[in-house]
Amino acid sequence: MKPRQIVDEMDSYVPGRSQDEIAQEFNLNKDEIIKLGSNENPWGPSPKAMEAIKEEIKSINRYPESQLKELVKEIAEYSGVDDNQVIIGGDGADEIIDVLAKTFIDEGDEFIVPLPSYMYYEYLLQQYGARPVYARWDLDKNELDADSIFEAIGDKTKMIFLCSPNNPTGTLIDREVLEDIARKNPEILIVVDEAYFEYSEVTNKDLINEFDNIFIIRTMSKVLGLAGMRIGYGLACSEIIEYMHRIKPVFSLTRLSFVAALNTFRDKQYIAESIEKGIESRQYLYDELSKIDSLNVFPSKSNFMLINVKDTGFTASQLALELMKRGIIVRDCTSFKGLDEYWIRISICTLEEDKKFIEIIKEVLN
């Protein structure tokens, strides 16, 4: 059976390595492996979320909520927007991107992604016959090359994806740049990915009241500690949200993910502590890694940082392998378009794990 042509031509998305894979390959104890490759919250989920999941297990024979009004209200309050400006997805932010594509993309449309950035945008939209056009991040200045965005815009451009803080560079995009792009291109949807906004303490959510062509993507997989529950949400003008609800799967959140999300948003202390500990870990890692002369460490406003390892004598793949042998998982960024074979990305861990990582990377590089 032959698939659709676009499926036949597509490359598979390359995720980070799992603890199970590494433990089996290198004969390691899974519980002792330190995972710095997937930008997760290392301190676990909210205790209130865990308790709610235990209580809800007895009801999983019933279909989940379809309207999600209670959760919509919590997200709207958390985000400072109106209820009708919120849409929730049950496969993390990826479902929100997928619903955006189903709602607005026609075959032959184009979308812009500045490289390097999160490659799942491309993976999802190409499935619907859209073609990627690449702009660029200026790695020397560690900022978005705004001119390259304007140069990439054409008659078929339907969306522009701008990740802020950007994955993998950790860079914020200036609000004025977003406003300029949106103002000059009212017929193009400007998708601002704020998956990591809590760590930057900067948001552009107010722009959805100024521009009806700005869409904000967020997730509960980072600060909010629910990567395993797969919950994302989007913020936009009510018209865009209404269109998307026509397409969105009705039961995409499970009963367990619903109560986990609801009770996490209500656990204000947990959220505040997750942000505080995440920023502390990030600063520790940046300070310690910057002392290693052979590493070029990018400052970050996220829960990860990008590192050029060319001066170490290792490629990213070689260094990642040496670290994996010692129970450390980092993200080899060789598969990221816009980066060569000398970049890795590491994410925050507990301070105890951070210190062990620093000790091991020094051992490998020396």
mmCIF file of C-alpha atoms in Angstrom:
data_model
loop_
_atom_site.group_PDB
_atom_site.id
_atom_site.type_symbol
_atom_site.label_atom_id
_atom_site.label_comp_id
_atom_site.label_asym_id
_atom_site.label_seq_id
_atom_site.Cartn_x
_atom_site.Cartn_y
_atom_site.Cartn_z
ATOM 1 C CA MET A 1 0.000 0.000 0.000
ATOM 2 C CA LYS A 2 1.637 3.264 -1.095
ATOM 3 C CA PRO A 3 1.192 6.299 1.217
ATOM 4 C CA ARG A 4 0.415 9.847 0.143
ATOM 5 C CA GLN A 5 3.325 11.415 -1.731
ATOM 6 C CA ILE A 6 4.117 13.899 1.071
ATOM 7 C CA VAL A 7 4.324 11.051 3.611
ATOM 8 C CA ASP A 8 6.632 9.106 1.314
ATOM 9 C CA GLU A 9 8.936 12.136 0.987
ATOM 10 C CA MET A 10 8.944 13.271 4.627
ATOM 11 C CA ASP A 11 11.778 12.650 7.064
ATOM 12 C CA SER A 12 10.785 11.330 10.483
ATOM 13 C CA TYR A 13 11.000 13.660 13.469
ATOM 14 C CA VAL A 14 14.040 12.802 15.619
ATOM 15 C CA PRO A 15 13.209 12.964 19.364
ATOM 16 C CA GLY A 16 15.722 12.913 22.211
ATOM 17 C CA ARG A 17 16.971 9.626 23.670
ATOM 18 C CA SER A 18 14.993 8.060 26.522
ATOM 19 C CA GLN A 19 16.294 6.779 29.851
ATOM 20 C CA ASP A 20 15.156 3.251 29.005
ATOM 21 C CA GLU A 21 17.153 3.261 25.752
ATOM 22 C CA ILE A 22 20.299 4.549 27.420
ATOM 23 C CA ALA A 23 20.051 2.192 30.380
ATOM 24 C CA GLN A 24 19.733 -0.845 28.111
ATOM 25 C CA GLU A 25 22.435 0.240 25.629
ATOM 26 C CA PHE A 26 25.097 1.065 28.215
ATOM 27 C CA ASN A 27 24.053 -1.313 31.007
ATOM 28 C CA LEU A 28 23.209 1.507 33.403
ATOM 29 C CA ASN A 29 20.762 1.833 36.288
ATOM 30 C CA LYS A 30 17.822 3.779 34.841
ATOM 31 C CA ASP A 31 17.163 5.554 38.143
ATOM 32 C CA GLU A 32 20.688 6.977 38.192
ATOM 33 C CA ILE A 33 20.560 8.440 34.676
ATOM 34 C CA ILE A 34 20.409 12.245 34.553
ATOM 35 C CA LYS A 35 18.133 13.520 31.797
ATOM 36 C CA LEU A 36 19.153 16.905 30.391
ATOM 37 C CA GLY A 37 17.813 16.347 26.884
ATOM 38 C CA SER A 38 14.068 17.029 26.872
ATOM 39 C CA ASN A 39 13.465 20.383 28.627
ATOM 40 C CA GLU A 40 11.263 18.885 31.345
ATOM 41 C CA ASN A 41 10.490 19.935 34.914
ATOM 42 C CA PRO A 42 12.855 17.740 36.984
ATOM 43 C CA TRP A 43 11.033 18.294 40.302
ATOM 44 C CA GLY A 44 7.918 16.369 39.368
ATOM 45 C CA PRO A 45 4.251 17.352 39.090
ATOM 46 C CA SER A 46 2.111 19.281 41.532
ATOM 47 C CA PRO A 47 1.113 17.207 44.597
ATOM 48 C CA LYS A 48 -2.440 18.491 44.089
ATOM 49 C CA ALA A 49 -2.418 17.144 40.523
ATOM 50 C CA MET A 50 -1.209 13.732 41.691
ATOM 51 C CA GLU A 51 -3.902 13.548 44.348
ATOM 52 C CA ALA A 52 -6.591 14.526 41.840
ATOM 53 C CA ILE A 53 -5.428 11.798 39.440
ATOM 54 C CA LYS A 54 -5.729 9.172 42.184
ATOM 55 C CA GLU A 55 -9.285 10.302 42.917
ATOM 56 C CA GLU A 56 -10.268 10.325 39.237
ATOM 57 C CA ILE A 57 -8.980 6.835 38.348
ATOM 58 C CA LYS A 58 -12.264 5.251 39.402
ATOM 59 C CA SER A 59 -14.063 7.255 36.686
ATOM 60 C CA ILE A 60 -11.950 6.372 33.651
ATOM 61 C CA ASN A 61 -14.714 4.112 32.365
ATOM 62 C CA ARG A 62 -16.571 7.341 31.492
ATOM 63 C CA TYR A 63 -15.860 9.711 28.617
ATOM 64 C CA PRO A 64 -13.970 12.877 29.574
ATOM 65 C CA GLU A 65 -15.336 16.399 29.622
ATOM 66 C CA SER A 66 -15.968 17.785 26.140
ATOM 67 C CA GLN A 67 -16.431 21.521 26.797
ATOM 68 C CA LEU A 68 -13.616 21.911 29.377
ATOM 69 C CA LYS A 69 -15.234 25.102 30.679
ATOM 70 C CA GLU A 70 -13.755 24.793 34.159
ATOM 71 C CA LEU A 71 -10.231 24.370 32.792
ATOM 72 C CA VAL A 72 -10.726 27.110 30.201
ATOM 73 C CA LYS A 73 -11.619 29.485 33.033
ATOM 74 C CA GLU A 74 -8.459 28.564 34.987
ATOM 75 C CA ILE A 75 -6.247 29.037 31.910
ATOM 76 C CA ALA A 76 -7.891 32.352 31.052
ATOM 77 C CA GLU A 77 -7.309 33.602 34.593
ATOM 78 C CA TYR A 78 -3.698 32.356 34.598
ATOM 79 C CA SER A 79 -3.057 34.002 31.242
ATOM 80 C CA GLY A 80 -4.999 37.223 31.782
ATOM 81 C CA VAL A 81 -7.310 36.735 28.789
ATOM 82 C CA ASP A 82 -11.017 36.087 28.220
ATOM 83 C CA ASP A 83 -12.471 32.578 28.223
ATOM 84 C CA ASN A 84 -13.350 32.806 24.527
ATOM 85 C CA GLN A 85 -9.692 33.494 23.698
ATOM 86 C CA VAL A 86 -8.544 30.027 24.894
ATOM 87 C CA ILE A 87 -8.338 26.642 23.174
ATOM 88 C CA ILE A 88 -6.968 23.484 24.860
ATOM 89 C CA GLY A 89 -5.231 20.543 23.196
ATOM 90 C CA GLY A 90 -4.718 17.013 24.454
ATOM 91 C CA ASP A 91 -1.402 16.182 22.788
ATOM 92 C CA GLY A 92 0.545 19.045 24.247
ATOM 93 C CA ALA A 93 1.197 22.130 22.133
ATOM 94 C CA ASP A 94 1.617 19.763 19.172
ATOM 95 C CA GLU A 95 -2.139 19.242 18.951
ATOM 96 C CA ILE A 96 -2.662 23.009 18.925
ATOM 97 C CA ILE A 97 -0.254 23.314 15.973
ATOM 98 C CA ASP A 98 -2.011 20.440 14.228
ATOM 99 C CA VAL A 99 -5.438 22.048 14.681
ATOM 100 C CA LEU A 100 -4.045 25.354 13.405
ATOM 101 C CA ALA A 101 -2.879 23.552 10.274
ATOM 102 C CA LYS A 102 -6.208 21.764 9.782
ATOM 103 C CA THR A 103 -8.056 25.052 10.218
ATOM 104 C CA PHE A 104 -5.982 27.420 8.084
ATOM 105 C CA ILE A 105 -3.608 25.531 5.757
ATOM 106 C CA ASP A 106 -4.490 24.652 2.162
ATOM 107 C CA GLU A 107 -2.276 22.512 -0.032
ATOM 108 C CA GLY A 108 0.331 24.697 -1.682
ATOM 109 C CA ASP A 109 0.462 27.269 1.113
ATOM 110 C CA GLU A 110 3.810 28.302 2.555
ATOM 111 C CA PHE A 111 4.904 28.888 6.135
ATOM 112 C CA ILE A 112 8.058 30.515 7.480
ATOM 113 C CA VAL A 113 10.351 29.092 10.150
ATOM 114 C CA PRO A 114 13.588 30.862 11.129
ATOM 115 C CA LEU A 115 16.397 28.348 11.565
ATOM 116 C CA PRO A 116 17.342 26.943 13.963
ATOM 117 C CA SER A 117 14.021 26.524 15.728
ATOM 118 C CA TYR A 118 11.568 23.859 16.864
ATOM 119 C CA MET A 119 11.304 21.500 13.902
ATOM 120 C CA TYR A 120 7.921 20.014 14.773
ATOM 121 C CA TYR A 121 6.219 22.992 13.091
ATOM 122 C CA GLU A 122 7.597 21.783 9.791
ATOM 123 C CA TYR A 123 6.849 18.141 10.530
ATOM 124 C CA LEU A 124 3.149 18.851 11.186
ATOM 125 C CA LEU A 125 2.355 21.410 8.492
ATOM 126 C CA GLN A 126 3.997 19.493 5.670
ATOM 127 C CA GLN A 127 1.461 16.725 6.254
ATOM 128 C CA TYR A 128 -1.207 19.094 4.930
ATOM 129 C CA GLY A 129 0.681 19.998 1.778
ATOM 130 C CA ALA A 130 2.295 23.227 3.015
ATOM 131 C CA ARG A 131 5.861 24.114 2.071
ATOM 132 C CA PRO A 132 8.405 25.484 4.543
ATOM 133 C CA VAL A 133 10.365 28.638 3.708
ATOM 134 C CA TYR A 134 13.350 29.321 5.944
ATOM 135 C CA ALA A 135 14.376 32.566 7.600
ATOM 136 C CA ARG A 136 17.252 32.648 10.085
ATOM 137 C CA TRP A 137 18.438 33.253 13.606
ATOM 138 C CA ASP A 138 21.694 35.169 13.735
ATOM 139 C CA LEU A 139 23.812 32.835 15.867
ATOM 140 C CA ASP A 140 26.631 35.384 16.106
ATOM 141 C CA LYS A 141 24.310 37.958 17.698
ATOM 142 C CA ASN A 142 22.045 35.318 19.288
ATOM 143 C CA GLU A 143 18.897 37.024 17.980
ATOM 144 C CA LEU A 144 16.244 36.714 15.296
ATOM 145 C CA ASP A 145 17.257 38.132 11.932
ATOM 146 C CA ALA A 146 14.045 40.112 11.398
ATOM 147 C CA ASP A 147 15.035 41.147 7.868
ATOM 148 C CA SER A 148 15.182 37.491 6.854
ATOM 149 C CA ILE A 149 11.527 37.106 7.888
ATOM 150 C CA PHE A 150 10.404 39.933 5.609
ATOM 151 C CA GLU A 151 12.578 38.601 2.771
ATOM 152 C CA ALA A 152 10.969 35.154 3.086
ATOM 153 C CA ILE A 153 7.377 36.407 2.846
ATOM 154 C CA GLY A 154 5.660 35.664 -0.452
ATOM 155 C CA ASP A 155 2.193 35.521 -2.005
ATOM 156 C CA LYS A 156 1.616 32.018 -0.635
ATOM 157 C CA THR A 157 2.760 32.684 2.955
ATOM 158 C CA LYS A 158 0.013 31.641 5.380
ATOM 159 C CA MET A 159 1.854 31.386 8.730
ATOM 160 C CA ILE A 160 5.071 32.551 10.389
ATOM 161 C CA PHE A 161 6.334 30.559 13.393
ATOM 162 C CA LEU A 162 8.280 32.555 15.968
ATOM 163 C CA CYS A 163 9.380 30.738 19.111
ATOM 164 C CA SER A 164 10.115 33.053 22.072
ATOM 165 C CA PRO A 165 12.179 31.985 23.955
ATOM 166 C CA ASN A 166 13.413 30.158 20.891
ATOM 167 C CA ASN A 167 14.197 26.460 20.987
ATOM 168 C CA PRO A 168 17.142 25.680 20.852
ATOM 169 C CA THR A 169 18.834 29.088 21.199
ATOM 170 C CA GLY A 170 16.987 30.289 24.327
ATOM 171 C CA THR A 171 16.555 33.696 22.681
ATOM 172 C CA LEU A 172 13.662 36.111 23.235
ATOM 173 C CA ILE A 173 12.158 38.031 20.321
ATOM 174 C CA ASP A 174 11.656 41.745 20.941
ATOM 175 C CA ARG A 175 7.999 42.690 21.245
ATOM 176 C CA GLU A 176 8.521 45.515 18.734
ATOM 177 C CA VAL A 177 9.673 42.972 16.129
ATOM 178 C CA LEU A 178 6.541 40.860 16.616
ATOM 179 C CA GLU A 179 4.347 43.944 16.349
ATOM 180 C CA ASP A 180 6.102 45.067 13.173
ATOM 181 C CA ILE A 181 5.716 41.683 11.490
ATOM 182 C CA ALA A 182 2.050 41.391 12.471
ATOM 183 C CA ARG A 183 1.176 44.966 11.497
ATOM 184 C CA LYS A 184 2.753 44.726 8.049
ATOM 185 C CA ASN A 185 1.219 41.305 7.283
ATOM 186 C CA PRO A 186 -2.423 41.346 8.440
ATOM 187 C CA GLU A 187 -3.373 38.358 6.236
ATOM 188 C CA ILE A 188 -0.636 36.105 7.665
ATOM 189 C CA LEU A 189 -1.044 34.268 10.979
ATOM 190 C CA ILE A 190 1.884 35.045 13.281
ATOM 191 C CA VAL A 191 2.267 32.029 15.587
ATOM 192 C CA VAL A 192 4.248 32.930 18.719
ATOM 193 C CA ASP A 193 5.363 29.837 20.613
ATOM 194 C CA GLU A 194 5.579 30.648 24.335
ATOM 195 C CA ALA A 195 6.199 27.108 25.583
ATOM 196 C CA TYR A 196 8.912 28.448 27.906
ATOM 197 C CA PHE A 197 7.551 31.909 28.720
ATOM 198 C CA GLU A 198 7.394 31.350 32.495
ATOM 199 C CA TYR A 199 11.165 30.940 32.675
ATOM 200 C CA SER A 200 11.699 34.200 30.782
ATOM 201 C CA GLU A 201 9.032 36.037 32.809
ATOM 202 C CA VAL A 202 8.081 37.713 29.512
ATOM 203 C CA THR A 203 4.859 37.190 27.553
ATOM 204 C CA ASN A 204 3.308 38.680 24.437
ATOM 205 C CA LYS A 205 -0.241 37.588 25.263
ATOM 206 C CA ASP A 206 -1.531 41.195 25.268
ATOM 207 C CA LEU A 207 -0.896 41.314 21.527
ATOM 208 C CA ILE A 208 -3.930 39.111 20.846
ATOM 209 C CA ASN A 209 -6.095 42.096 21.793
ATOM 210 C CA GLU A 210 -4.199 44.382 19.405
ATOM 211 C CA PHE A 211 -3.815 42.018 16.447
ATOM 212 C CA ASP A 212 -6.313 39.462 15.176
ATOM 213 C CA ASN A 213 -3.491 37.668 13.325
ATOM 214 C CA ILE A 214 -1.391 36.741 16.370
ATOM 215 C CA PHE A 215 -1.717 33.302 17.957
ATOM 216 C CA ILE A 216 0.087 32.324 21.181
ATOM 217 C CA ILE A 217 1.025 28.664 21.786
ATOM 218 C CA ARG A 218 1.690 27.386 25.307
ATOM 219 C CA THR A 219 2.171 24.043 27.039
ATOM 220 C CA MET A 220 1.862 22.394 30.437
ATOM 221 C CA SER A 221 4.922 20.224 29.745
ATOM 222 C CA LYS A 222 7.561 22.607 31.119
ATOM 223 C CA VAL A 223 7.101 24.747 34.267
ATOM 224 C CA LEU A 224 3.766 23.086 34.983
ATOM 225 C CA GLY A 225 5.303 19.608 35.182
ATOM 226 C CA LEU A 226 2.826 17.625 33.078
ATOM 227 C CA ALA A 227 4.887 16.511 30.063
ATOM 228 C CA GLY A 228 3.586 12.965 30.478
ATOM 229 C CA MET A 229 -0.053 14.106 30.435
ATOM 230 C CA ARG A 230 0.264 15.957 27.084
ATOM 231 C CA ILE A 231 -1.679 19.195 27.544
ATOM 232 C CA GLY A 232 -1.235 22.374 25.536
ATOM 233 C CA TYR A 233 -3.268 25.497 24.947
ATOM 234 C CA GLY A 234 -3.529 28.440 22.614
ATOM 235 C CA LEU A 235 -4.508 32.089 23.021
ATOM 236 C CA ALA A 236 -5.934 34.241 20.223
ATOM 237 C CA CYS A 237 -8.840 36.452 19.243
ATOM 238 C CA SER A 238 -12.216 34.777 19.705
ATOM 239 C CA GLU A 239 -12.801 34.424 15.948
ATOM 240 C CA ILE A 240 -9.704 32.246 15.456
ATOM 241 C CA ILE A 241 -10.571 30.164 18.525
ATOM 242 C CA GLU A 242 -14.107 29.575 17.243
ATOM 243 C CA TYR A 243 -12.839 28.387 13.855
ATOM 244 C CA MET A 244 -10.411 25.995 15.524
ATOM 245 C CA HIS A 245 -13.087 24.496 17.754
ATOM 246 C CA ARG A 246 -14.920 23.390 14.605
ATOM 247 C CA ILE A 247 -11.936 21.150 13.785
ATOM 248 C CA LYS A 248 -10.514 20.168 17.175
ATOM 249 C CA PRO A 249 -11.190 16.594 18.391
ATOM 250 C CA VAL A 250 -13.951 16.645 21.007
ATOM 251 C CA PHE A 251 -12.396 14.276 23.572
ATOM 252 C CA SER A 252 -8.683 15.021 23.162
ATOM 253 C CA LEU A 253 -8.099 15.451 26.904
ATOM 254 C CA THR A 254 -8.448 12.348 29.039
ATOM 255 C CA ARG A 255 -10.214 12.484 32.406
ATOM 256 C CA LEU A 256 -6.839 12.198 34.123
ATOM 257 C CA SER A 257 -5.150 14.935 32.081
ATOM 258 C CA PHE A 258 -8.147 17.217 32.708
ATOM 259 C CA VAL A 259 -8.018 16.953 36.503
ATOM 260 C CA ALA A 260 -4.208 17.100 36.500
ATOM 261 C CA ALA A 261 -4.287 20.349 34.525
ATOM 262 C CA LEU A 262 -7.087 21.870 36.574
ATOM 263 C CA ASN A 263 -5.390 21.230 39.893
ATOM 264 C CA THR A 264 -1.964 22.310 38.676
ATOM 265 C CA PHE A 265 -3.260 25.743 37.705
ATOM 266 C CA ARG A 266 -4.846 26.010 41.149
ATOM 267 C CA ASP A 267 -1.543 25.177 42.869
ATOM 268 C CA LYS A 268 -0.017 28.662 42.798
ATOM 269 C CA GLN A 269 2.772 27.776 45.232
ATOM 270 C CA TYR A 270 3.908 24.852 43.070
ATOM 271 C CA ILE A 271 4.046 27.060 39.958
ATOM 272 C CA ALA A 272 6.001 29.808 41.717
ATOM 273 C CA GLU A 273 8.491 27.308 43.154
ATOM 274 C CA SER A 274 8.941 25.578 39.780
ATOM 275 C CA ILE A 275 9.840 28.882 38.149
ATOM 276 C CA GLU A 276 12.180 29.898 40.964
ATOM 277 C CA LYS A 277 14.028 26.570 41.051
ATOM 278 C CA GLY A 278 14.225 26.443 37.262
ATOM 279 C CA ILE A 279 15.830 29.868 37.011
ATOM 280 C CA GLU A 280 18.249 28.983 39.833
ATOM 281 C CA SER A 281 19.293 25.783 38.052
ATOM 282 C CA ARG A 282 19.713 27.580 34.734
ATOM 283 C CA GLN A 283 21.932 30.228 36.271
ATOM 284 C CA TYR A 284 24.082 27.634 38.050
ATOM 285 C CA LEU A 285 24.598 25.652 34.844
ATOM 286 C CA TYR A 286 25.404 28.754 32.811
ATOM 287 C CA ASP A 287 27.903 30.040 35.385
ATOM 288 C CA GLU A 288 29.695 26.705 35.736
ATOM 289 C CA LEU A 289 29.757 25.797 32.044
ATOM 290 C CA SER A 290 30.989 29.276 31.104
ATOM 291 C CA LYS A 291 34.120 28.562 33.133
ATOM 292 C CA ILE A 292 35.056 25.786 30.682
ATOM 293 C CA ASP A 293 37.095 27.510 27.968
ATOM 294 C CA SER A 294 36.311 25.002 25.223
ATOM 295 C CA LEU A 295 32.538 25.526 25.503
ATOM 296 C CA ASN A 296 30.646 28.439 23.941
ATOM 297 C CA VAL A 297 27.508 28.638 26.093
ATOM 298 C CA PHE A 298 24.560 30.749 24.947
ATOM 299 C CA PRO A 299 22.792 32.738 27.682
ATOM 300 C CA SER A 300 19.180 31.623 27.889
ATOM 301 C CA LYS A 301 15.767 32.844 28.986
ATOM 302 C CA SER A 302 14.362 29.317 28.977
ATOM 303 C CA ASN A 303 14.925 26.072 30.892
ATOM 304 C CA PHE A 304 17.674 24.960 28.514
ATOM 305 C CA MET A 305 20.778 26.372 26.877
ATOM 306 C CA LEU A 306 22.567 25.846 23.597
ATOM 307 C CA ILE A 307 26.285 25.042 23.616
ATOM 308 C CA ASN A 308 28.808 25.056 20.784
ATOM 309 C CA VAL A 309 31.341 22.285 21.426
ATOM 310 C CA LYS A 310 33.594 22.703 18.381
ATOM 311 C CA ASP A 311 36.625 23.735 20.444
ATOM 312 C CA THR A 312 36.409 20.591 22.578
ATOM 313 C CA GLY A 313 37.693 18.340 19.798
ATOM 314 C CA PHE A 314 34.387 16.425 19.870
ATOM 315 C CA THR A 315 31.441 16.629 17.532
ATOM 316 C CA ALA A 316 28.065 16.901 19.251
ATOM 317 C CA SER A 317 27.361 13.233 18.551
ATOM 318 C CA GLN A 318 30.715 12.151 19.967
ATOM 319 C CA LEU A 319 30.332 14.237 23.121
ATOM 320 C CA ALA A 320 26.737 13.097 23.621
ATOM 321 C CA LEU A 321 27.894 9.489 23.350
ATOM 322 C CA GLU A 322 30.655 9.942 25.931
ATOM 323 C CA LEU A 323 28.182 11.550 28.318
ATOM 324 C CA MET A 324 25.582 8.815 27.749
ATOM 325 C CA LYS A 325 28.145 6.168 28.640
ATOM 326 C CA ARG A 326 28.358 7.910 32.014
ATOM 327 C CA GLY A 327 24.599 8.211 32.517
ATOM 328 C CA ILE A 328 24.046 11.757 31.229
ATOM 329 C CA ILE A 329 21.530 12.450 28.445
ATOM 330 C CA VAL A 330 21.968 15.692 26.482
ATOM 331 C CA ARG A 331 20.371 16.712 23.183
ATOM 332 C CA ASP A 332 22.618 16.237 20.186
ATOM 333 C CA CYS A 333 21.405 19.043 17.896
ATOM 334 C CA THR A 334 22.918 17.653 14.700
ATOM 335 C CA SER A 335 19.400 16.977 13.373
ATOM 336 C CA PHE A 336 18.352 20.627 13.861
ATOM 337 C CA LYS A 337 18.276 22.485 10.552
ATOM 338 C CA GLY A 338 20.376 25.619 10.800
ATOM 339 C CA LEU A 339 22.989 24.039 13.101
ATOM 340 C CA ASP A 340 26.081 22.083 12.151
ATOM 341 C CA GLU A 341 27.490 19.022 13.915
ATOM 342 C CA TYR A 342 28.965 20.950 16.864
ATOM 343 C CA TRP A 343 25.958 21.912 18.976
ATOM 344 C CA ILE A 344 24.328 20.317 22.009
ATOM 345 C CA ARG A 345 21.431 21.511 24.125
ATOM 346 C CA ILE A 346 21.106 20.844 27.836
ATOM 347 C CA SER A 347 18.115 21.473 30.096
ATOM 348 C CA ILE A 348 17.816 22.227 33.789
ATOM 349 C CA CYS A 349 17.941 19.560 36.466
ATOM 350 C CA THR A 350 17.944 19.565 40.243
ATOM 351 C CA LEU A 351 21.024 21.259 41.689
ATOM 352 C CA GLU A 352 22.331 17.878 42.829
ATOM 353 C CA GLU A 353 22.028 16.531 39.282
ATOM 354 C CA ASP A 354 23.503 19.762 37.871
ATOM 355 C CA LYS A 355 26.598 19.360 40.022
ATOM 356 C CA LYS A 356 27.044 15.740 38.949
ATOM 357 C CA PHE A 357 26.716 16.755 35.299
ATOM 358 C CA ILE A 358 29.327 19.499 35.664
ATOM 359 C CA GLU A 359 31.697 17.010 37.321
ATOM 360 C CA ILE A 360 31.209 14.465 34.518
ATOM 361 C CA ILE A 361 31.518 16.881 31.584
ATOM 362 C CA LYS A 362 34.764 18.230 33.048
ATOM 363 C CA GLU A 363 35.993 14.652 33.336
ATOM 364 C CA VAL A 364 35.117 13.948 29.673
ATOM 365 C CA LEU A 365 36.654 17.165 28.353
ATOM 366 C CA ASN A 366 39.851 16.789 30.353
#
